[in-house]
Amino acid sequence: MLIRFEARNYRSIWEPVELSMVAIDLDREAVRPAPRLGVSLLPLAAVYGPNASGKSNVLAALSWVRDAVQQSLRFWEDEIPIEQFAFGEGGASSSEFVLELEIKGIRFEYVLEVDREHVIYEGLFHYPEKKRRRIFEREENDLKLQRGLGELSGTRELLTQRVLALSIARRFEERLVSEFTEALLGMQILGHRPINRMQQGVIVGSRPYMSRPTLRWFDDQRNDQLSLFSEEDIEDPVLRGRRQALALLRMADLGIEDVVVDNQEIRYSDSSEVRTRRRVRLVHKTTDESIPFDLGAESEGTRTWFNLIGPVLSALQSGSAVIFDELDASLHPTLSAELLRVFHSPTTNPRGAQLIFSSHDTSLLNHLNRDEVWLTEKQDDGSTRLGALSDFAGERVRKSQNLENAYLHGRFGALPQVDQVDLLKALGLIG
C-alpha cells in the first residue's frame, strides 16, 4: 500500500507537496492497520480544488515516477523528459520525488532527484526492523549496494547518467527490488484526460482504460483468470472471475444482464480478405426479451463503468493502487459513490487496494472521511499548494460534519474565485 508521496518542481508544483495515506481517525472499518509501521493506512484519497490549481499534476507526478522506472532504460537516451515548474528558478533547478510503500508489512522508501540532463541522486531503502537499511544508493554514476546483494552488481555495467538504477536493477532477480518494483509498476493510471507517458523521450498522452482491460474478465477463451475471493461452489477460476465482473457491472443498475464476447468477421470491400476480431456486446433485458448491443453503441457513462471493471478488479485482486484523474468526468455520482464503497469495505477490498483520484463532484465528500480529502490551491506565483483537509481545518472538521456543505461555503478554501467584471466589460454591460 502507498504510505506517502512527495514531489517538488514538477509542472505546477514548485515547493514540495506531500500526499499521505496515513489514517488519522482509526475508529472505522475502512482503515487498514500496519502494525510493523505503527500506523494505519487508508484505501482512499481524493484531491479537490479549482480548475488549474494542480489537482491533475499531483497525480501526474506519481504517474511520472512509475513511468520513469518502467521506461528510462529504453527511452532516456538524449534527455530526461521532466516537466519542471515554468516560472522563477524552476527550469534551472532539479526535481525531487519521494515514494514510500508498505509491502508485506515492511516500509520501502524510494528517493529520486533529476534534471533534464542526468540523474543526480537515487536511493532505495527498506525498514525491516524499523531502522533504515540501504538496498542501493546512487550519486551521479557512483552506485553503492547493500552488502549481500551481489545479484545487483551488473547494474553498474548498464548505468548511465540518464538511466535510473532501479530500471536496471529490476531486471535482476533480487527479491527486495522485485517486490518494490512490482508494487510500483502495478499501479494503474486511468482518467478522463491523459496524465502522461514517456515514449522515445517525449511525453505523450496515455490511452485511458487500456491497462488490464475488462475484456479478459469476460472472455471465456482466456484460461488465466483468478478469483478475487474464494467461492468453493465454483471450481472454474474463469467462471469465478467472470461472475465477479458481472456482479460489478450489474451493480450500476444499467439494465444489463450479461456480456457476450465472440468473434466478428471483418470483410474489406476492396479485397477478398477477411479478418476476425473479438467483439464485446452488452445484453440488455426488457420485460419480453434480451438484446445484445455493441459496446460502441452504449452511452459514455456505461462504457466508462464497463472499462473500469477490469482495472478495479485487478487492483482488488492484487491489493494495488488505481490512480484516477477526474473520476466524475464520465460517471454518474451514484456510480462514483458505489466505487468508493467497494474500496472502503474490507469485505470487497480485503487486500488493501487503494483508489487515489481527483474530482469536482462535491457530493462524494459525503462518502469520505476528513483524512481522505486533500485540497489544492493556486498560489500567487502560479504554483500548487496541497493540503490535507484534516490539517487545513484542524479540529473544526469532525467526522460527522457535512463536508460537502462546508466545502461549498468556502470553509476550507480551495474554491474558484469567480470574478465577472472582465466578462461584463467585454459584453459591454458595464463601463
Short mmCIF file of C-alpha atoms in Angstrom, two decimals:
data_model
loop_
_atom_site.label_atom_id
_atom_site.label_comp_id
_atom_site.label_asym_id
_atom_site.label_seq_id
_atom_site.Cartn_x
_atom_site.Cartn_y
_atom_site.Cartn_z
CA MET A 1 0.00 0.00 0.00
CA LEU A 2 1.07 3.55 -0.66
CA ILE A 3 2.17 5.28 2.55
CA ARG A 4 3.07 8.70 1.21
CA PHE A 5 4.28 10.51 -1.89
CA GLU A 6 6.21 13.76 -2.16
CA ALA A 7 7.10 15.84 -5.22
CA ARG A 8 8.96 19.09 -5.89
CA ASN A 9 9.47 21.11 -9.08
CA TYR A 10 7.12 19.22 -11.36
CA ARG A 11 4.67 21.06 -13.64
CA SER A 12 2.76 23.48 -11.38
CA ILE A 13 4.39 22.05 -8.24
CA TRP A 14 7.30 24.19 -7.07
CA GLU A 15 7.68 23.81 -3.29
CA PRO A 16 7.39 20.22 -2.01
CA VAL A 17 3.88 18.80 -1.72
CA GLU A 18 3.03 15.60 0.14
CA LEU A 19 0.11 13.21 -0.21
CA SER A 20 -0.18 10.89 2.79
CA MET A 21 -2.28 7.75 3.11
CA VAL A 22 -1.77 7.52 6.88
CA ALA A 23 -5.09 7.42 8.74
CA ILE A 24 -5.93 9.94 11.45
CA ASP A 25 -9.33 8.65 12.57
CA LEU A 26 -8.81 4.99 13.44
CA ASP A 27 -12.23 4.02 14.76
CA ARG A 28 -13.72 2.84 11.46
CA GLU A 29 -13.50 -0.38 9.48
CA ALA A 30 -12.10 1.22 6.31
CA VAL A 31 -8.62 1.82 7.77
CA ARG A 32 -6.01 -0.90 7.37
CA PRO A 33 -3.68 -1.44 10.35
CA ALA A 34 0.02 -1.74 9.56
CA PRO A 35 1.38 -2.89 12.94
CA ARG A 36 5.04 -3.00 11.92
CA LEU A 37 4.80 0.60 10.76
CA GLY A 38 2.96 1.74 13.85
CA VAL A 39 0.19 3.37 11.78
CA SER A 40 -2.96 2.53 9.86
CA LEU A 41 -3.33 3.22 6.14
CA LEU A 42 -6.23 4.45 4.03
CA PRO A 43 -7.78 2.82 0.95
CA LEU A 44 -8.93 6.19 -0.46
CA ALA A 45 -7.57 9.66 -1.14
CA ALA A 46 -9.48 12.38 -3.01
CA VAL A 47 -7.96 15.61 -4.35
CA TYR A 48 -10.27 18.62 -4.73
CA GLY A 49 -9.68 22.17 -5.90
CA PRO A 50 -10.48 24.75 -8.59
CA ASN A 51 -9.60 24.28 -12.24
CA ALA A 52 -5.91 24.93 -12.97
CA SER A 53 -5.00 24.60 -9.29
CA GLY A 54 -2.88 21.49 -9.92
CA LYS A 55 -5.10 18.55 -8.95
CA SER A 56 -4.12 16.55 -12.02
CA ASN A 57 -0.45 17.46 -11.60
CA VAL A 58 -0.30 15.90 -8.14
CA LEU A 59 -1.49 12.60 -9.63
CA ALA A 60 0.68 13.07 -12.71
CA ALA A 61 3.79 13.38 -10.54
CA LEU A 62 3.12 9.95 -9.07
CA SER A 63 2.44 8.61 -12.54
CA TRP A 64 5.72 10.11 -13.77
CA VAL A 65 7.77 8.18 -11.21
CA ARG A 66 6.07 4.92 -12.14
CA ASP A 67 6.60 5.51 -15.87
CA ALA A 68 10.20 6.61 -15.29
CA VAL A 69 11.10 3.31 -13.63
CA GLN A 70 9.38 1.40 -16.42
CA GLN A 71 10.82 3.32 -19.36
CA SER A 72 14.10 5.12 -18.56
CA LEU A 73 16.28 2.27 -19.78
CA ARG A 74 14.60 2.33 -23.20
CA PHE A 75 13.75 5.96 -23.86
CA TRP A 76 16.02 8.29 -21.89
CA GLU A 77 18.98 8.33 -24.26
CA ASP A 78 19.04 12.03 -25.15
CA GLU A 79 17.14 13.78 -22.38
CA ILE A 80 15.18 13.10 -19.22
CA PRO A 81 11.56 14.08 -20.05
CA ILE A 82 10.81 16.01 -16.88
CA GLU A 83 8.37 18.95 -16.96
CA GLN A 84 9.65 21.43 -14.42
CA PHE A 85 7.95 24.46 -12.91
CA ALA A 86 7.84 27.08 -15.66
CA PHE A 87 8.30 30.20 -13.52
CA GLY A 88 11.15 31.53 -11.43
CA GLU A 89 14.05 29.13 -10.99
CA GLY A 90 12.09 26.02 -11.89
CA GLY A 91 13.92 25.32 -15.15
CA ALA A 92 17.34 25.74 -13.51
CA SER A 93 16.59 23.52 -10.52
CA SER A 94 16.33 19.79 -10.07
CA SER A 95 13.10 17.88 -9.47
CA GLU A 96 12.69 15.59 -6.48
CA PHE A 97 10.34 12.72 -5.66
CA VAL A 98 9.91 10.52 -2.60
CA LEU A 99 7.71 7.43 -2.62
CA GLU A 100 7.00 5.18 0.36
CA LEU A 101 5.21 1.84 0.06
CA GLU A 102 4.18 -0.81 2.58
CA ILE A 103 4.92 -4.27 1.19
CA LYS A 104 4.24 -7.38 3.28
CA GLY A 105 4.35 -5.26 6.40
CA ILE A 106 7.72 -3.66 5.54
CA ARG A 107 8.20 0.02 4.70
CA PHE A 108 10.12 0.78 1.48
CA GLU A 109 11.34 4.24 0.50
CA TYR A 110 12.44 5.39 -2.95
CA VAL A 111 14.11 8.80 -3.38
CA LEU A 112 14.86 10.37 -6.76
CA GLU A 113 16.39 13.68 -7.84
CA VAL A 114 16.80 14.52 -11.54
CA ASP A 115 17.13 17.35 -14.00
CA ARG A 116 16.86 17.21 -17.78
CA GLU A 117 20.47 16.15 -18.23
CA HIS A 118 21.11 13.50 -15.61
CA VAL A 119 20.10 11.58 -12.52
CA ILE A 120 21.56 13.47 -9.58
CA TYR A 121 20.58 11.14 -6.75
CA GLU A 122 18.64 7.90 -6.40
CA GLY A 123 18.14 5.59 -3.47
CA LEU A 124 16.03 2.60 -2.47
CA PHE A 125 15.74 1.76 1.23
CA HIS A 126 13.73 -0.53 3.46
CA TYR A 127 12.97 -0.73 7.17
CA PRO A 128 12.97 -4.44 8.12
CA GLU A 129 13.36 -3.66 11.83
CA LYS A 130 12.11 -0.06 11.90
CA LYS A 131 15.64 1.05 11.06
CA ARG A 132 16.55 2.34 7.63
CA ARG A 133 18.69 -0.02 5.56
CA ARG A 134 20.06 0.74 2.12
CA ILE A 135 19.24 -1.55 -0.79
CA PHE A 136 21.11 0.70 -3.20
CA GLU A 137 22.15 4.34 -3.28
CA ARG A 138 23.45 6.28 -6.22
CA GLU A 139 25.05 9.72 -6.56
CA GLU A 140 25.60 10.60 -10.18
CA ASN A 141 27.13 7.35 -11.54
CA ASP A 142 28.56 6.14 -8.23
CA LEU A 143 26.41 3.19 -7.12
CA LYS A 144 26.56 1.59 -3.66
CA LEU A 145 24.79 -1.68 -2.86
CA GLN A 146 23.71 -3.28 0.39
CA ARG A 147 26.13 -5.99 1.43
CA GLY A 148 24.94 -9.38 0.27
CA LEU A 149 23.12 -8.12 -2.84
CA GLY A 150 25.73 -9.28 -5.34
CA GLU A 151 22.98 -10.11 -7.84
CA LEU A 152 22.65 -6.38 -8.48
CA SER A 153 26.32 -5.80 -9.32
CA GLY A 154 25.51 -6.00 -13.03
CA THR A 155 23.57 -2.76 -12.62
CA ARG A 156 26.83 -0.81 -12.69
CA GLU A 157 27.69 -2.02 -16.19
CA LEU A 158 24.48 -0.59 -17.68
CA LEU A 159 24.30 2.58 -15.60
CA THR A 160 24.45 5.89 -17.46
CA GLN A 161 23.78 9.45 -16.35
CA ARG A 162 20.25 9.31 -17.81
CA VAL A 163 19.10 5.84 -16.75
CA LEU A 164 17.55 5.02 -13.40
CA ALA A 165 19.40 2.40 -11.40
CA LEU A 166 16.03 0.95 -10.40
CA SER A 167 15.09 0.46 -14.07
CA ILE A 168 18.20 -1.69 -14.46
CA ALA A 169 18.14 -3.41 -11.08
CA ARG A 170 14.58 -4.65 -11.54
CA ARG A 171 15.80 -6.88 -14.36
CA PHE A 172 17.93 -8.90 -11.95
CA GLU A 173 16.38 -11.49 -9.67
CA GLU A 174 16.74 -9.73 -6.34
CA ARG A 175 13.71 -10.15 -4.08
CA LEU A 176 13.79 -6.74 -2.39
CA VAL A 177 13.99 -4.87 -5.68
CA SER A 178 11.43 -7.11 -7.37
CA GLU A 179 8.89 -6.67 -4.57
CA PHE A 180 9.18 -2.90 -4.70
CA THR A 181 9.06 -2.55 -8.48
CA GLU A 182 6.15 -4.97 -8.80
CA ALA A 183 4.17 -2.85 -6.33
CA LEU A 184 5.13 0.40 -8.06
CA LEU A 185 4.53 -0.76 -11.63
CA GLY A 186 1.30 -2.45 -10.54
CA MET A 187 -0.25 0.98 -10.03
CA GLN A 188 -2.82 1.64 -12.74
CA ILE A 189 -3.21 5.11 -14.18
CA LEU A 190 -6.67 5.97 -15.50
CA GLY A 191 -8.51 9.13 -16.31
CA HIS A 192 -10.85 11.11 -18.50
CA ARG A 193 -7.89 13.17 -19.65
CA PRO A 194 -4.46 11.63 -20.17
CA ILE A 195 -1.92 12.14 -17.37
CA ASN A 196 1.35 11.33 -19.10
CA ARG A 197 3.52 8.68 -20.61
CA MET A 198 7.05 8.81 -21.89
CA GLN A 199 7.79 7.36 -25.26
CA GLN A 200 11.12 7.76 -27.01
CA GLY A 201 11.95 10.65 -24.71
CA VAL A 202 8.71 12.51 -25.43
CA ILE A 203 5.74 12.82 -23.11
CA VAL A 204 2.59 11.72 -24.89
CA GLY A 205 -0.99 11.13 -23.86
CA SER A 206 -1.83 7.74 -22.44
CA ARG A 207 -4.76 5.75 -23.75
CA PRO A 208 -7.27 5.69 -20.92
CA TYR A 209 -8.54 2.39 -19.60
CA MET A 210 -6.15 0.23 -21.58
CA SER A 211 -4.37 -1.14 -18.52
CA ARG A 212 -5.65 -4.59 -17.57
CA PRO A 213 -8.68 -4.39 -19.87
CA THR A 214 -12.06 -5.53 -18.76
CA LEU A 215 -12.34 -7.88 -21.73
CA ARG A 216 -10.15 -10.53 -20.12
CA TRP A 217 -12.60 -10.90 -17.23
CA PHE A 218 -15.46 -11.80 -19.56
CA ASP A 219 -13.69 -13.67 -22.35
CA ASP A 220 -14.24 -17.41 -21.88
CA GLN A 221 -11.32 -18.15 -24.21
CA ARG A 222 -8.92 -16.91 -21.55
CA ASN A 223 -7.95 -19.53 -19.01
CA ASP A 224 -5.69 -17.48 -16.74
CA GLN A 225 -8.35 -15.76 -14.66
CA LEU A 226 -8.09 -15.77 -10.92
CA SER A 227 -10.86 -15.23 -8.44
CA LEU A 228 -10.72 -12.29 -6.10
CA PHE A 229 -12.14 -14.24 -3.21
CA SER A 230 -12.79 -17.93 -2.64
CA GLU A 231 -16.03 -19.38 -3.92
CA GLU A 232 -15.92 -23.06 -3.03
CA ASP A 233 -19.02 -23.83 -5.05
CA ILE A 234 -17.33 -22.76 -8.29
CA GLU A 235 -14.31 -24.74 -9.43
CA ASP A 236 -13.53 -22.94 -12.69
CA PRO A 237 -11.37 -19.83 -11.98
CA VAL A 238 -12.50 -18.26 -15.26
CA LEU A 239 -16.11 -18.51 -14.18
CA ARG A 240 -15.31 -17.10 -10.74
CA GLY A 241 -13.65 -14.05 -12.22
CA ARG A 242 -16.47 -13.62 -14.72
CA ARG A 243 -19.11 -13.77 -12.02
CA GLN A 244 -17.42 -11.05 -10.02
CA ALA A 245 -17.00 -8.81 -13.07
CA LEU A 246 -20.65 -9.28 -13.99
CA ALA A 247 -21.74 -8.51 -10.43
CA LEU A 248 -19.83 -5.22 -10.57
CA LEU A 249 -21.40 -4.39 -13.93
CA ARG A 250 -24.91 -5.15 -12.66
CA MET A 251 -24.28 -3.06 -9.56
CA ALA A 252 -24.57 0.01 -11.75
CA ASP A 253 -28.21 -0.84 -12.47
CA LEU A 254 -27.82 -0.16 -16.19
CA GLY A 255 -30.33 -2.82 -17.24
CA ILE A 256 -27.51 -5.11 -18.38
CA GLU A 257 -27.81 -8.79 -17.54
CA ASP A 258 -24.83 -10.31 -19.35
CA VAL A 259 -21.81 -9.74 -21.56
CA VAL A 260 -21.23 -11.62 -24.81
CA VAL A 261 -17.71 -11.87 -26.22
CA ASP A 262 -17.47 -13.57 -29.61
CA ASN A 263 -15.67 -13.43 -32.94
CA GLN A 264 -16.71 -10.95 -35.58
CA GLU A 265 -15.66 -11.27 -39.21
CA ILE A 266 -14.44 -8.07 -40.85
CA ARG A 267 -14.68 -8.04 -44.65
CA TYR A 268 -12.96 -5.39 -46.76
CA SER A 269 -14.81 -4.11 -49.81
CA ASP A 270 -11.68 -3.63 -51.89
CA SER A 271 -10.36 -7.16 -51.38
CA SER A 272 -11.38 -10.68 -50.53
CA GLU A 273 -9.51 -10.54 -47.22
CA VAL A 274 -11.48 -11.49 -44.13
CA ARG A 275 -10.21 -10.80 -40.63
CA THR A 276 -11.57 -11.87 -37.28
CA ARG A 277 -11.64 -9.81 -34.12
CA ARG A 278 -13.07 -10.24 -30.64
CA ARG A 279 -16.34 -8.35 -30.20
CA VAL A 280 -17.93 -7.19 -26.95
CA ARG A 281 -21.69 -6.82 -26.63
CA LEU A 282 -23.72 -5.95 -23.56
CA VAL A 283 -27.00 -7.82 -23.20
CA HIS A 284 -29.93 -5.63 -22.18
CA LYS A 285 -33.04 -7.24 -20.76
CA THR A 286 -36.57 -5.92 -21.08
CA THR A 287 -39.82 -7.45 -19.89
CA ASP A 288 -40.17 -9.57 -23.02
CA GLU A 289 -36.70 -10.11 -24.48
CA SER A 290 -32.94 -9.78 -24.20
CA ILE A 291 -30.95 -7.97 -26.90
CA PRO A 292 -27.15 -7.58 -27.19
CA PHE A 293 -25.77 -4.15 -28.14
CA ASP A 294 -22.25 -3.41 -29.33
CA LEU A 295 -20.18 -1.71 -26.66
CA GLY A 296 -19.62 1.22 -29.01
CA ALA A 297 -23.36 1.89 -29.10
CA GLU A 298 -23.57 2.32 -25.33
CA SER A 299 -23.53 5.68 -23.56
CA GLU A 300 -20.24 7.16 -22.46
CA GLY A 301 -21.16 6.55 -18.83
CA THR A 302 -21.87 2.86 -19.47
CA ARG A 303 -18.63 2.43 -21.43
CA THR A 304 -16.66 4.16 -18.67
CA TRP A 305 -18.14 1.90 -15.99
CA PHE A 306 -17.54 -1.20 -18.12
CA ASN A 307 -13.93 -0.22 -18.78
CA LEU A 308 -13.35 0.44 -15.10
CA ILE A 309 -14.26 -3.10 -14.10
CA GLY A 310 -11.02 -4.70 -15.29
CA PRO A 311 -8.62 -2.28 -13.57
CA VAL A 312 -10.71 -2.21 -10.39
CA LEU A 313 -10.97 -5.99 -10.10
CA SER A 314 -7.27 -6.37 -10.87
CA ALA A 315 -6.45 -3.87 -8.11
CA LEU A 316 -8.75 -5.63 -5.64
CA GLN A 317 -7.19 -8.94 -6.56
CA SER A 318 -3.58 -7.82 -6.09
CA GLY A 319 -4.01 -5.11 -3.46
CA SER A 320 -2.56 -2.47 -5.79
CA ALA A 321 -3.44 1.17 -6.40
CA VAL A 322 -5.66 2.79 -9.02
CA ILE A 323 -4.95 6.44 -9.78
CA PHE A 324 -7.87 8.15 -11.50
CA ASP A 325 -7.78 11.71 -12.80
CA GLU A 326 -11.26 13.30 -12.82
CA LEU A 327 -13.25 10.37 -11.51
CA ASP A 328 -16.52 12.22 -12.03
CA ALA A 329 -15.90 13.17 -15.68
CA SER A 330 -17.98 10.36 -17.16
CA LEU A 331 -19.50 8.64 -14.15
CA HIS A 332 -22.81 9.44 -12.51
CA PRO A 333 -22.29 10.49 -8.86
CA THR A 334 -24.16 7.37 -7.72
CA LEU A 335 -21.68 5.11 -9.52
CA SER A 336 -18.73 7.07 -8.16
CA ALA A 337 -20.13 6.65 -4.65
CA GLU A 338 -20.54 2.90 -5.22
CA LEU A 339 -16.92 2.69 -6.32
CA LEU A 340 -15.83 4.40 -3.11
CA ARG A 341 -17.83 1.91 -1.08
CA VAL A 342 -16.14 -1.01 -2.85
CA PHE A 343 -12.70 0.27 -1.82
CA HIS A 344 -13.80 1.23 1.68
CA SER A 345 -15.26 -2.14 2.61
CA PRO A 346 -12.91 -4.86 3.95
CA THR A 347 -15.38 -7.37 2.52
CA THR A 348 -14.97 -6.25 -1.09
CA ASN A 349 -11.42 -4.96 -0.60
CA PRO A 350 -9.69 -7.44 1.74
CA ARG A 351 -6.20 -6.95 0.29
CA GLY A 352 -5.92 -3.21 0.82
CA ALA A 353 -6.25 -1.90 -2.74
CA GLN A 354 -6.22 1.90 -2.92
CA LEU A 355 -8.13 4.42 -5.04
CA ILE A 356 -6.49 7.84 -5.41
CA PHE A 357 -8.47 10.29 -7.51
CA SER A 358 -9.20 13.91 -8.33
CA SER A 359 -12.74 15.20 -8.66
CA HIS A 360 -15.05 18.21 -8.82
CA ASP A 361 -18.01 16.19 -7.55
CA THR A 362 -18.63 17.62 -4.10
CA SER A 363 -21.37 15.06 -3.39
CA LEU A 364 -18.61 12.46 -2.92
CA LEU A 365 -17.40 14.39 0.12
CA ASN A 366 -20.38 12.92 1.95
CA HIS A 367 -18.80 9.48 1.47
CA LEU A 368 -15.29 10.45 2.55
CA ASN A 369 -13.66 10.92 5.91
CA ARG A 370 -11.73 14.09 6.70
CA ASP A 371 -8.34 12.32 6.43
CA GLU A 372 -9.20 11.11 2.90
CA VAL A 373 -9.66 14.62 1.44
CA TRP A 374 -6.87 16.79 0.03
CA LEU A 375 -7.22 20.34 -1.30
CA THR A 376 -5.21 22.19 -3.95
CA GLU A 377 -4.91 25.94 -4.36
CA LYS A 378 -3.09 28.02 -6.94
CA GLN A 379 -0.78 30.49 -5.25
CA ASP A 380 0.21 33.97 -6.44
CA ASP A 381 3.40 32.68 -8.09
CA GLY A 382 1.38 30.14 -10.12
CA SER A 383 2.46 27.15 -8.03
CA THR A 384 0.27 24.47 -6.47
CA ARG A 385 -0.30 24.18 -2.75
CA LEU A 386 -1.59 20.83 -1.48
CA GLY A 387 -3.02 20.47 2.00
CA ALA A 388 -4.84 17.78 3.93
CA LEU A 389 -8.36 18.73 4.96
CA SER A 390 -7.65 17.36 8.45
CA ASP A 391 -4.68 19.75 8.77
CA PHE A 392 -6.25 22.65 6.89
CA ALA A 393 -9.21 22.99 9.23
CA GLY A 394 -7.85 21.18 12.27
CA GLU A 395 -10.26 20.07 14.93
CA ARG A 396 -13.07 22.12 13.40
CA VAL A 397 -13.63 19.28 10.96
CA ARG A 398 -15.42 16.41 12.63
CA LYS A 399 -16.21 13.05 11.09
CA SER A 400 -19.90 13.80 11.43
CA GLN A 401 -19.72 17.18 9.72
CA ASN A 402 -21.30 17.72 6.31
CA LEU A 403 -18.06 18.13 4.37
CA GLU A 404 -19.81 18.97 1.11
CA ASN A 405 -21.77 21.85 2.62
CA ALA A 406 -18.71 23.21 4.41
CA TYR A 407 -16.58 22.98 1.26
CA LEU A 408 -19.14 24.74 -0.92
CA HIS A 409 -19.42 27.55 1.64
CA GLY A 410 -15.69 28.16 1.41
CA ARG A 411 -14.87 26.89 4.90
CA PHE A 412 -11.71 25.20 3.64
CA GLY A 413 -10.75 27.46 0.73
CA ALA A 414 -9.82 25.62 -2.48
CA LEU A 415 -12.79 27.17 -4.32
CA PRO A 416 -12.59 29.05 -7.62
CA GLN A 417 -12.55 32.83 -7.30
CA VAL A 418 -15.27 33.90 -9.69
CA ASP A 419 -14.80 37.47 -10.93
CA GLN A 420 -17.26 38.57 -13.63
CA VAL A 421 -16.02 42.15 -14.05
CA ASP A 422 -13.86 41.47 -17.14
CA LEU A 423 -16.63 39.39 -18.74
CA LEU A 424 -19.25 42.09 -18.15
CA LYS A 425 -16.94 44.73 -19.62
CA ALA A 426 -16.27 42.60 -22.72
CA LEU A 427 -20.02 42.19 -23.21
CA GLY A 428 -20.48 45.96 -22.95
CA LEU A 429 -22.76 45.59 -19.96
CA ILE A 430 -20.66 47.85 -17.73
CA GLY A 431 -18.22 50.66 -18.46
#
